[in-house]
Tab-separated table of C-alpha atoms and ligand atoms in Angstrom:
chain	number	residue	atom	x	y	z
A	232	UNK	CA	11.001	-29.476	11.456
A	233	UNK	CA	11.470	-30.140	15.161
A	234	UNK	CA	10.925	-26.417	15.670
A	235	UNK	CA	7.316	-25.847	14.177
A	236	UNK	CA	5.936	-29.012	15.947
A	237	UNK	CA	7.160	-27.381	19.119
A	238	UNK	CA	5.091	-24.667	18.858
A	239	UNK	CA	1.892	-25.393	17.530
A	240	UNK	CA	-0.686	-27.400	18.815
A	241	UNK	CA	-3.126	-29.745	17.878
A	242	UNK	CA	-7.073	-29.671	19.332
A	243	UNK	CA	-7.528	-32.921	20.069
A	244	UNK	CA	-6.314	-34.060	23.654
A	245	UNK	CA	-5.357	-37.814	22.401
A	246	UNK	CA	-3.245	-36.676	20.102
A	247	UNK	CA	0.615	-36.888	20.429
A	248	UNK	CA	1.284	-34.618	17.387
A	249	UNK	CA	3.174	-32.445	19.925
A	250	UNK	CA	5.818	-34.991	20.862
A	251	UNK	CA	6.012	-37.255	18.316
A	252	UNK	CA	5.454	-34.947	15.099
A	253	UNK	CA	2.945	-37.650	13.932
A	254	UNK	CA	-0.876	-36.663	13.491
A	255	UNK	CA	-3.462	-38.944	15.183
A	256	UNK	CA	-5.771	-39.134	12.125
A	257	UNK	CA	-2.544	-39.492	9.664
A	258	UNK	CA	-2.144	-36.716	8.158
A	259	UNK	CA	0.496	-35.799	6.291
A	260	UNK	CA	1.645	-32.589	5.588
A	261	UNK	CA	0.567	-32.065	9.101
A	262	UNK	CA	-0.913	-28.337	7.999
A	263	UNK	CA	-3.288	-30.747	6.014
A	264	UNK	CA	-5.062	-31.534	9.568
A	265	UNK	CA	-8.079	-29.592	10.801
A	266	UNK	CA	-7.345	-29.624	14.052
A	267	UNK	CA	-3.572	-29.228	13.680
A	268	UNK	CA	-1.809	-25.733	13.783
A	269	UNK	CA	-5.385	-23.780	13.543
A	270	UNK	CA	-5.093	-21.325	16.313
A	271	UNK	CA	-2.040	-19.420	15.328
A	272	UNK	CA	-0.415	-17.925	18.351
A	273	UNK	CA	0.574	-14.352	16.748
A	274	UNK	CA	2.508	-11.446	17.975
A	275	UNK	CA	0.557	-9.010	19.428
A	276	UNK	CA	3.344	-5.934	18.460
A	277	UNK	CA	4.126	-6.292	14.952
A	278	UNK	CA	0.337	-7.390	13.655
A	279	UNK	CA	1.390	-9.921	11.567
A	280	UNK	CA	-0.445	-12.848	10.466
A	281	UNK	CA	2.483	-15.415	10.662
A	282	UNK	CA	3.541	-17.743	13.804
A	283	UNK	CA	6.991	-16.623	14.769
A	284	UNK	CA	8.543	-19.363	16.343
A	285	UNK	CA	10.577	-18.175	18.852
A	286	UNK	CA	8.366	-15.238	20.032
A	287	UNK	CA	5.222	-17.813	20.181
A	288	UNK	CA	7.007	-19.579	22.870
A	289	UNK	CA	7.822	-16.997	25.364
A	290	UNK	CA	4.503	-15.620	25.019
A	291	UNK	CA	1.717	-16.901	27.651
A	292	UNK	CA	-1.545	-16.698	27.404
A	293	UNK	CA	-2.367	-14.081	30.051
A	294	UNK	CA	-0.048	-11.925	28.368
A	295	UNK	CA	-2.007	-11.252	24.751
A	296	UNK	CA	-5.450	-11.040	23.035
A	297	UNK	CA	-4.895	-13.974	20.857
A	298	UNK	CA	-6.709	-12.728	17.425
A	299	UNK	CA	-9.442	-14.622	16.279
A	300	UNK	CA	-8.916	-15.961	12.926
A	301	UNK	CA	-12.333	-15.215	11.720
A	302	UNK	CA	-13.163	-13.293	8.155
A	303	UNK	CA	-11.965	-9.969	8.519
A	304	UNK	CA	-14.808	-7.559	8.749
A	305	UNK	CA	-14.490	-3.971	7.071
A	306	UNK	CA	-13.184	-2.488	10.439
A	307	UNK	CA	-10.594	-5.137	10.583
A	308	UNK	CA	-9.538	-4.383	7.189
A	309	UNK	CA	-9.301	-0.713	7.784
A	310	UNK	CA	-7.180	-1.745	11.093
A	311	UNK	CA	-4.954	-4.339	8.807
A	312	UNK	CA	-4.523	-1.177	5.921
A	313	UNK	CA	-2.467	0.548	8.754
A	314	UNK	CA	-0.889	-2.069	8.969
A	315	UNK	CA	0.694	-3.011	5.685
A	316	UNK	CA	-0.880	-2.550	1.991
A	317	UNK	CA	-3.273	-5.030	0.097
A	318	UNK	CA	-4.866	-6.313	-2.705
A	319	UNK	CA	-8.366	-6.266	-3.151
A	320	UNK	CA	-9.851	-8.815	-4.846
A	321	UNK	CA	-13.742	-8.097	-5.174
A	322	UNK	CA	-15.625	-11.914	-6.204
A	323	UNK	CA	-19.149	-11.090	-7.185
A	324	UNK	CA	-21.581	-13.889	-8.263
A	325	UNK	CA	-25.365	-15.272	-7.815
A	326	UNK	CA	-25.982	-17.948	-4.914
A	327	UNK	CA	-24.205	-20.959	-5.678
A	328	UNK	CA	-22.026	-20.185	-8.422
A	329	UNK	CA	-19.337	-20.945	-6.631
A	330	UNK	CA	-17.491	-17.485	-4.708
A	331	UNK	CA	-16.528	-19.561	-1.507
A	332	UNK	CA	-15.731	-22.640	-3.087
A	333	UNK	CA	-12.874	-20.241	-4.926
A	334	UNK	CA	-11.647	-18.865	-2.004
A	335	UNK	CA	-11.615	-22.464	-0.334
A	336	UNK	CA	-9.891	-24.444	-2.643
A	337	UNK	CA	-7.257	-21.597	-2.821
A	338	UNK	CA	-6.092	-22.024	0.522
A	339	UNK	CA	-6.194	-25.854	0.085
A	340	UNK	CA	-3.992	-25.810	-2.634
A	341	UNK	CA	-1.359	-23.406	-0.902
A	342	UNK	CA	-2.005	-26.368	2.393
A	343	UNK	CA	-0.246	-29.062	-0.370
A	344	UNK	CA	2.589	-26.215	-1.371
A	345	UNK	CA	3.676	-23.519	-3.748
A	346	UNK	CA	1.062	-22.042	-6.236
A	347	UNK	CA	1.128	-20.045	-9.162
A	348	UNK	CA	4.922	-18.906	-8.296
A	349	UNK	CA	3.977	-17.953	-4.563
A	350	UNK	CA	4.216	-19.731	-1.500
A	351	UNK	CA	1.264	-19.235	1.570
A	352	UNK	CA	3.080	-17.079	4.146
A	353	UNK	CA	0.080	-16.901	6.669
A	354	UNK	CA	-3.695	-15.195	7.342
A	355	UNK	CA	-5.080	-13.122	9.652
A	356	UNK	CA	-8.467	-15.379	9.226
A	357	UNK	CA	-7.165	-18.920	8.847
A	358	UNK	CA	-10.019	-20.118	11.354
A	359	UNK	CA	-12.290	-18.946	9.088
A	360	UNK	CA	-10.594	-20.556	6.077
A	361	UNK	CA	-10.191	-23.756	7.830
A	362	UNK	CA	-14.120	-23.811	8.834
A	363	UNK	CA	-15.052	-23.385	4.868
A	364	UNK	CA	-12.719	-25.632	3.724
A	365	UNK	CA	-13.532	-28.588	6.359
A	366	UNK	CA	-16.877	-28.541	4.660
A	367	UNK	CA	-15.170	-30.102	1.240
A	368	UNK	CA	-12.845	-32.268	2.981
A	369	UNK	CA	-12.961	-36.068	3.033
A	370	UNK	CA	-13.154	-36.362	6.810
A	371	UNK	CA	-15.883	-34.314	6.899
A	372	UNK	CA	-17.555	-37.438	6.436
A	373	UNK	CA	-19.457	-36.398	3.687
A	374	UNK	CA	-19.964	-38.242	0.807
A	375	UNK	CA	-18.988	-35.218	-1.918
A	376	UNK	CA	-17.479	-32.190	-1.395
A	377	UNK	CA	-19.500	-29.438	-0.048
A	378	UNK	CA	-18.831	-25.672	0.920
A	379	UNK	CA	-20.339	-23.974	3.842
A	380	UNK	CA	-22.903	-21.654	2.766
A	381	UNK	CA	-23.065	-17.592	3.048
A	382	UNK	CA	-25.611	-16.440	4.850
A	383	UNK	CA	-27.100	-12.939	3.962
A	384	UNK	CA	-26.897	-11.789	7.928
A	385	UNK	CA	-22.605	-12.292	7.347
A	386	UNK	CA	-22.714	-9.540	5.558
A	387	UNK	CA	-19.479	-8.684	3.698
A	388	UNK	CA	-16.230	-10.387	4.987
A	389	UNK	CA	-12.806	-10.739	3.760
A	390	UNK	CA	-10.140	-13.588	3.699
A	391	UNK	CA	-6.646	-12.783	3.568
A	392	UNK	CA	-3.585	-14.628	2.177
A	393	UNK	CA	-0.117	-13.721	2.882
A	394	UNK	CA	2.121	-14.953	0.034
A	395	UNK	CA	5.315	-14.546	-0.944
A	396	UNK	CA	7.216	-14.921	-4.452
A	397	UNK	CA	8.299	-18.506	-4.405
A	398	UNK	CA	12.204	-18.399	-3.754
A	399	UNK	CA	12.067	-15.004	-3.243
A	400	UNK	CA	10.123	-14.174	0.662
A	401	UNK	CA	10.706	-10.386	0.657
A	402	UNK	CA	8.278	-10.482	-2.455
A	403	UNK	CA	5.072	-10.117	-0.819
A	404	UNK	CA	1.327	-9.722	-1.518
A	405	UNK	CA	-1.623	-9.355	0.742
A	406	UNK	CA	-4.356	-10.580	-0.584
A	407	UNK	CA	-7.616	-9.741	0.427
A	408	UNK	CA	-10.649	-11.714	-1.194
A	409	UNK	CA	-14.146	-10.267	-0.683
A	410	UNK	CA	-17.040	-12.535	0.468
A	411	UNK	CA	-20.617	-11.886	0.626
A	412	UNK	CA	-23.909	-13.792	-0.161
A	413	UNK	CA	-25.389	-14.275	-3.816
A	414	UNK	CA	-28.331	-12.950	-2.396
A	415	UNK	CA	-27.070	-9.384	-1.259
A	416	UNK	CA	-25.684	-9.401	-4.921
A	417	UNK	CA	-28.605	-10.017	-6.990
A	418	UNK	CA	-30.967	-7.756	-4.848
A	419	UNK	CA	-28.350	-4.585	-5.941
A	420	UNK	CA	-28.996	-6.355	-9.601
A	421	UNK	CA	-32.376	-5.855	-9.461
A	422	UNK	CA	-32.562	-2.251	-7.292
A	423	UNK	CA	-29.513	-0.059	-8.383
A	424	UNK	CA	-30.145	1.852	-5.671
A	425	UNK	CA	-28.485	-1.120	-3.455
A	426	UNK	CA	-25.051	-0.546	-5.400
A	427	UNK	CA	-24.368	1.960	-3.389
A	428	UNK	CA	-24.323	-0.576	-0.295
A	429	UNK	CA	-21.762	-2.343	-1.648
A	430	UNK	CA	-18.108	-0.788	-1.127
A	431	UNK	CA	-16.040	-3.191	-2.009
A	432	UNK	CA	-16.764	-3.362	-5.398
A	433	UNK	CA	-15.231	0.417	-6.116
A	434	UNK	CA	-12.479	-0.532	-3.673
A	435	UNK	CA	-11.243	-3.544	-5.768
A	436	UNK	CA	-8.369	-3.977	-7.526
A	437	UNK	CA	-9.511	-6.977	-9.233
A	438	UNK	CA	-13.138	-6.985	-9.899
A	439	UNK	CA	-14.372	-11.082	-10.638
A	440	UNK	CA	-17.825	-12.027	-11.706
A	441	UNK	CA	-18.381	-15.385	-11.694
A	442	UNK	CA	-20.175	-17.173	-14.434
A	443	UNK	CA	-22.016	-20.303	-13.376
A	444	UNK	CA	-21.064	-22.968	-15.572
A	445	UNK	CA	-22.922	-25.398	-13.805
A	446	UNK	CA	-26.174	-23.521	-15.050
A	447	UNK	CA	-24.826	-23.127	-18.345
A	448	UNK	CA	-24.571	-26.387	-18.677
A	449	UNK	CA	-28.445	-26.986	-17.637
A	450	UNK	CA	-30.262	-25.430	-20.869
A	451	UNK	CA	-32.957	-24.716	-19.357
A	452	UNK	CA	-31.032	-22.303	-16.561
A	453	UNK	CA	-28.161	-20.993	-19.552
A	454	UNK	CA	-30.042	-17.710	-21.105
A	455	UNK	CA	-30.623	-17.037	-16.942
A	456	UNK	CA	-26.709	-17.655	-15.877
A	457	UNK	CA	-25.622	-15.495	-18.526
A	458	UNK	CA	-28.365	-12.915	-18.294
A	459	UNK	CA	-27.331	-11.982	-14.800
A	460	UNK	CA	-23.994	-11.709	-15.716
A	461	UNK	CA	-24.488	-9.218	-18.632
A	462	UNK	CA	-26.673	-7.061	-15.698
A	463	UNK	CA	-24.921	-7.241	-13.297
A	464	UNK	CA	-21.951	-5.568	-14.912
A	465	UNK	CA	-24.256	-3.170	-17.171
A	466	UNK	CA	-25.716	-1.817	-12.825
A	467	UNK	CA	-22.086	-2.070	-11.372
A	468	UNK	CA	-21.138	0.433	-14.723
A	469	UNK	CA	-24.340	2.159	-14.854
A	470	UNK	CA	-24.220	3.298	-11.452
A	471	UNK	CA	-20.322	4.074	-10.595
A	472	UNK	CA	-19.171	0.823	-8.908
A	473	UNK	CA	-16.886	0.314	-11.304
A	474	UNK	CA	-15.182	2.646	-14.696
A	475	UNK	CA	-12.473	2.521	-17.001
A	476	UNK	CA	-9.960	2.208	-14.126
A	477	UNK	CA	-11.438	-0.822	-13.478
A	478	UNK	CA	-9.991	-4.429	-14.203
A	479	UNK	CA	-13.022	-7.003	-14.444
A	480	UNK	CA	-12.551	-10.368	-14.750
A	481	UNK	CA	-15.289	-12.865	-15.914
A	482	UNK	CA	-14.698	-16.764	-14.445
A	483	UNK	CA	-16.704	-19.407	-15.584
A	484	UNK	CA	-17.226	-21.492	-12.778
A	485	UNK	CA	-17.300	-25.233	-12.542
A	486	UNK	CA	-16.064	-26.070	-16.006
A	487	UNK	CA	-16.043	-29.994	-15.346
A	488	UNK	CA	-19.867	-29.972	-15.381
A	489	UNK	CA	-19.849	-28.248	-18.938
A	490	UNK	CA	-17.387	-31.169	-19.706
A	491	UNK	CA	-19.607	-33.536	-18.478
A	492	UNK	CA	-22.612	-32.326	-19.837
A	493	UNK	CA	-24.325	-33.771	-23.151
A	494	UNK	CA	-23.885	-30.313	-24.969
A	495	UNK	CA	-20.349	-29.570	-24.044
A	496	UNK	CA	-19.937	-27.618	-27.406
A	497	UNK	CA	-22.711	-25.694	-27.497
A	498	UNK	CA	-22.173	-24.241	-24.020
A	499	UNK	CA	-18.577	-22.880	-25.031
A	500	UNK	CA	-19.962	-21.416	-27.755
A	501	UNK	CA	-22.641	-20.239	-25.790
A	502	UNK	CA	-19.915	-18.398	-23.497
A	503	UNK	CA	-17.713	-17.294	-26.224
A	504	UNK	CA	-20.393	-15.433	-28.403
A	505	UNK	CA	-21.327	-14.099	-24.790
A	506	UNK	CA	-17.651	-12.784	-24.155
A	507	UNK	CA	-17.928	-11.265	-27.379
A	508	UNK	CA	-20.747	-8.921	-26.820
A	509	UNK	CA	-19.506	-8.428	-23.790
A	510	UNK	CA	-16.696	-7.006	-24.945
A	511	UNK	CA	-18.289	-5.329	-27.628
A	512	UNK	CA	-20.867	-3.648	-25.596
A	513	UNK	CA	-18.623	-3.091	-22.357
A	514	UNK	CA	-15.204	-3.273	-22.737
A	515	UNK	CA	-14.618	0.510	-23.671
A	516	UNK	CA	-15.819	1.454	-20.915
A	517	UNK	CA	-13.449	-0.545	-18.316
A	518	UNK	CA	-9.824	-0.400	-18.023
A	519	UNK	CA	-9.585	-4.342	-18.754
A	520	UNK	CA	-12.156	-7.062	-19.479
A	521	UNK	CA	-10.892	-10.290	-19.248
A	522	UNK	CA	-12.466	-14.053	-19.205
A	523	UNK	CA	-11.159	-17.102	-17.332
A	524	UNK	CA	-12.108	-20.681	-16.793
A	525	UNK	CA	-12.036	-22.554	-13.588
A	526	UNK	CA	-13.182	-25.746	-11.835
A	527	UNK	CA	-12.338	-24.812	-8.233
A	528	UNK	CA	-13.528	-28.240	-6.745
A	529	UNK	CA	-14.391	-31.033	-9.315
A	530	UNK	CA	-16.052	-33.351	-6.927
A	531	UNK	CA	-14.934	-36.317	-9.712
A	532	UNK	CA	-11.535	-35.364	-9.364
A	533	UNK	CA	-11.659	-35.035	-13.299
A	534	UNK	CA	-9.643	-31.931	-13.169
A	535	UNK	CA	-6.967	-31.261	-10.460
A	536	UNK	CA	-8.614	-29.186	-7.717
A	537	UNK	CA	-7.965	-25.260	-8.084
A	538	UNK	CA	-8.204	-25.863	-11.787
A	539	UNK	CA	-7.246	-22.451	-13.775
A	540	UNK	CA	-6.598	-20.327	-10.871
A	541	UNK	CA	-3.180	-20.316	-11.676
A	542	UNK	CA	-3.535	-17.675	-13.537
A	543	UNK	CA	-5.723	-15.486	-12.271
A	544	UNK	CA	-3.750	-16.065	-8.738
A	545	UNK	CA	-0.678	-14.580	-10.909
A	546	UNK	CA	-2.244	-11.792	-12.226
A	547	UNK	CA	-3.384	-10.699	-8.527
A	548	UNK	CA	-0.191	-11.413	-7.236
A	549	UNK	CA	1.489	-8.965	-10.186
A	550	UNK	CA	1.949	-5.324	-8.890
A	551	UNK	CA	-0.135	-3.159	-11.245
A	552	UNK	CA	0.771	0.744	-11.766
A	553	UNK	CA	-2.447	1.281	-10.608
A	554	UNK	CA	-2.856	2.940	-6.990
A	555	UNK	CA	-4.721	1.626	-4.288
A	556	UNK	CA	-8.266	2.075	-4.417
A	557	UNK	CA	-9.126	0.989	-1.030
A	558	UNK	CA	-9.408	4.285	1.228
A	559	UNK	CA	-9.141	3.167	4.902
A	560	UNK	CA	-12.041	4.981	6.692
A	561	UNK	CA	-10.470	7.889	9.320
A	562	UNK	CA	-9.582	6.523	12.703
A	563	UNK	CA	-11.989	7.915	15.383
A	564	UNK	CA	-10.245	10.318	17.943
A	565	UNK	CA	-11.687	9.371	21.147
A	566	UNK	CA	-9.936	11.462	23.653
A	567	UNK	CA	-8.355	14.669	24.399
A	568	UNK	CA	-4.852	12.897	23.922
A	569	UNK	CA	-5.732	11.691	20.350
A	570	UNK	CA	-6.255	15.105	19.396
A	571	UNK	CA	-3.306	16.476	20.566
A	572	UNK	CA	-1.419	13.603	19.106
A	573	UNK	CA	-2.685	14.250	16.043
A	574	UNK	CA	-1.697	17.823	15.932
A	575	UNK	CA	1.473	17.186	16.850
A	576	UNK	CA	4.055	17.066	13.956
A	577	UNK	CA	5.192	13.824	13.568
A	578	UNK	CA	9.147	15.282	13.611
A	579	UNK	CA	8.520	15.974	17.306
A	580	UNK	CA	7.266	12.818	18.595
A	581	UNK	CA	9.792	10.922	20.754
B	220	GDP	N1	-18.862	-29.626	-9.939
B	220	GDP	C1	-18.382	-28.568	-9.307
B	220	GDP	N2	-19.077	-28.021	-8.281
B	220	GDP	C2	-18.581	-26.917	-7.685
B	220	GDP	C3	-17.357	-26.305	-8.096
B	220	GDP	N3	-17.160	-25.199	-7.336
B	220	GDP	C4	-18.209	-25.123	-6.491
B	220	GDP	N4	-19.061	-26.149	-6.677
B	220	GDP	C5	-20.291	-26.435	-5.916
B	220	GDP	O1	-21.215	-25.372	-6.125
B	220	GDP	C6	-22.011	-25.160	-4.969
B	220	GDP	C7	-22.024	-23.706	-4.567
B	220	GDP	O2	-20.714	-23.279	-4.227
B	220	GDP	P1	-20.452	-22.070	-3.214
B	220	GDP	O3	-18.978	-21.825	-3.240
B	220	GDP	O4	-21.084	-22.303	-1.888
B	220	GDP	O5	-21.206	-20.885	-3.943
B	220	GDP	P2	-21.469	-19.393	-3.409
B	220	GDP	O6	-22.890	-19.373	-2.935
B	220	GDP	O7	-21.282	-18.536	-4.631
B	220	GDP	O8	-20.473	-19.084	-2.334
B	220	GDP	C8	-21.429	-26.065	-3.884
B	220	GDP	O9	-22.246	-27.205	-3.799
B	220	GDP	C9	-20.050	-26.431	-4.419
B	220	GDP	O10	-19.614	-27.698	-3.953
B	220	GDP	C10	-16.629	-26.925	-9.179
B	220	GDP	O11	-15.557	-26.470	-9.582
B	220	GDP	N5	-17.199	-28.034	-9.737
B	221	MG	MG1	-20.759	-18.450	-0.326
């Protein structure tokens, strides 16, 4: 892999990565290092999210607006939609129940290889991905694994993964993953008026709400975790954010700690007599309702990390017959030009 070592870089001066393929700190698969590969040089012409290795090396810095790498705000989205299709995968959930740690250990597992039948073919906010997922890594220096937190002033972000179809690369899904803070969340639960503030929701293709298992498996916090589940989906339904087109997903969150916890039984029944009603009460009214179990990040190491994403991953990554939802805002025409442009037939453009 002479070729890829050529053309990335990694941040820190002292290290030799460069010439001798060998990362400083050890690291092995190289991708694996923080500091290793993280600013992808991109071509500016094609907006793609992947390093091309023979156009990255003609290209000079004075030449191109290297992109950032950050979340993708809702412009950049609209910008990336002209782009190329997506997948919009809306995760909804109370402070701490675990919505970045999801989209963290996601991209960690694709770092160690194929996933779920689909290999990681690149991101347009990989910065951003490597920032939250430093958090939970070992040198971090922490002593457990921790994720970043979302403040409410980031306001809604997405993170994108490229992936292919293993053995098959012309199979490809953009996913987009939805980020915002717990906070912004349960205000909307508790003024419906604030649904309406939150467009990604209707825009989804996958709806999640995440289940805290961790407070399940506190008794005292249970009744409270699965309260805010049952309204928060009776608001999102109540006020239009989601209908019978829509697919929800519940995911119970953190599953080890259930495990781990004294009552182990009694929480899963807990959860499945709450599934039940759910369904009973709700499920008519959505186009599917479907619950999932997942330990994104046992800090034990119990369960292997991105525990029972596997599937949902694999039901994003199917093509439903379901059109897009997402409806790219209209560009603005700022000039004279634009507007003649855009009467112009497209036939007669050179
Ligand atoms: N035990 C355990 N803790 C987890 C798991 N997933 C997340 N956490 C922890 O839960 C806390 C909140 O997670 P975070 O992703 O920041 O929640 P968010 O506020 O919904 O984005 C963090 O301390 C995580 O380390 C898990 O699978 N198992
Ligand atoms: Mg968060």
């Amino acid at each position: 892999m002479a070729d890829s070592v050529q053309q990335t870089a990694c941040r820190k001066t002292d290290c030799q990565v460069a010439a001798t393929g060998k990362c400083a700190d050890g690291h092995d698969p190289l991708a694996s290092c923080p500091n290793y590969g993280t600013h992808a040089v991109e071509s500016s012409e094609d907006y793609d999210g992947e390093l091309d290795s023979t156009e990255s090396a003609a290209i000079t810095a004075e030449r191109i607006q290297l992109p950032a790498g950050d979340a993708l705000t809702p412009d950049d989205v609209d910008q990336f939609l002209r782009w190329r299709d997506g997948t919009f995968v809306c995760i909804i959930g109370d402070s701490h129940s675990g919505k970045t740690t999801l989209i963290s250990a996601l991209y960690d597992r694709f770092l160690r290889g194929d996933f779920a039948g689909s290999g990681f073919a690149g991101s347009r906010s990989l910065v951003a991905l490597e920032r939250r997922s430093h958090h939970a890594r070992v040198d971090s220096g922490r002593l457990s694994p921790e994720t970043a937190h979302t403040s409410l002033q980031d306001g809604l972000r997405y993170f994108h993964f490229a992936v292919v179809a293993s053995g098959d690369p012309g199979k490809r899904t953009d996913l987009l993953l939805s980020d915002r803070s717990g906070e912004t969340y349960r205000k909307a639960r508790d003024n419906a008026a604030e649904v309406k503030n939150l467009p990604e929701i209707a825009q989804a293709n996958r709806v999640v709400l995440l289940l805290d298992g961790g407070r399940v498996a506190d008794p005292v916090e249970r009744h409270g975790a699965l309260h805010s589940v049952r309204q928060t989906l009776r608001v999102l339904l109540d006020n239009g954010a989601i209908d019978d087109t829509s697919i929800v997903q519940i995911v119970t969150t953190k599953v080890d700690l259930i495990s781990a916890s004294g009552e182990a039984q009694t929480c899963r029944d807990s959860i499945s007599a709450f599934c039940q009603r759910l369904t009973a009460d709700f499920g008519t009214r959505l186009h599917s309702l479907s619950f999932h179990d997942i330990a994104a990040r046992d800090p034990t190491g119990g369960l292997a990390p991105a525990h029972g994403l596997e599937a949902l991953l694999q039901d994003w990554t199917t093509p439903q017959s379901r059109s897009a939802r997402y409806v790219p805002r209209p560009i603005v025409l700022q000039s004279e030009f634009d507007r003649l442009l855009d009467r112009t037939p497209m036939e007669l453009l050179p």
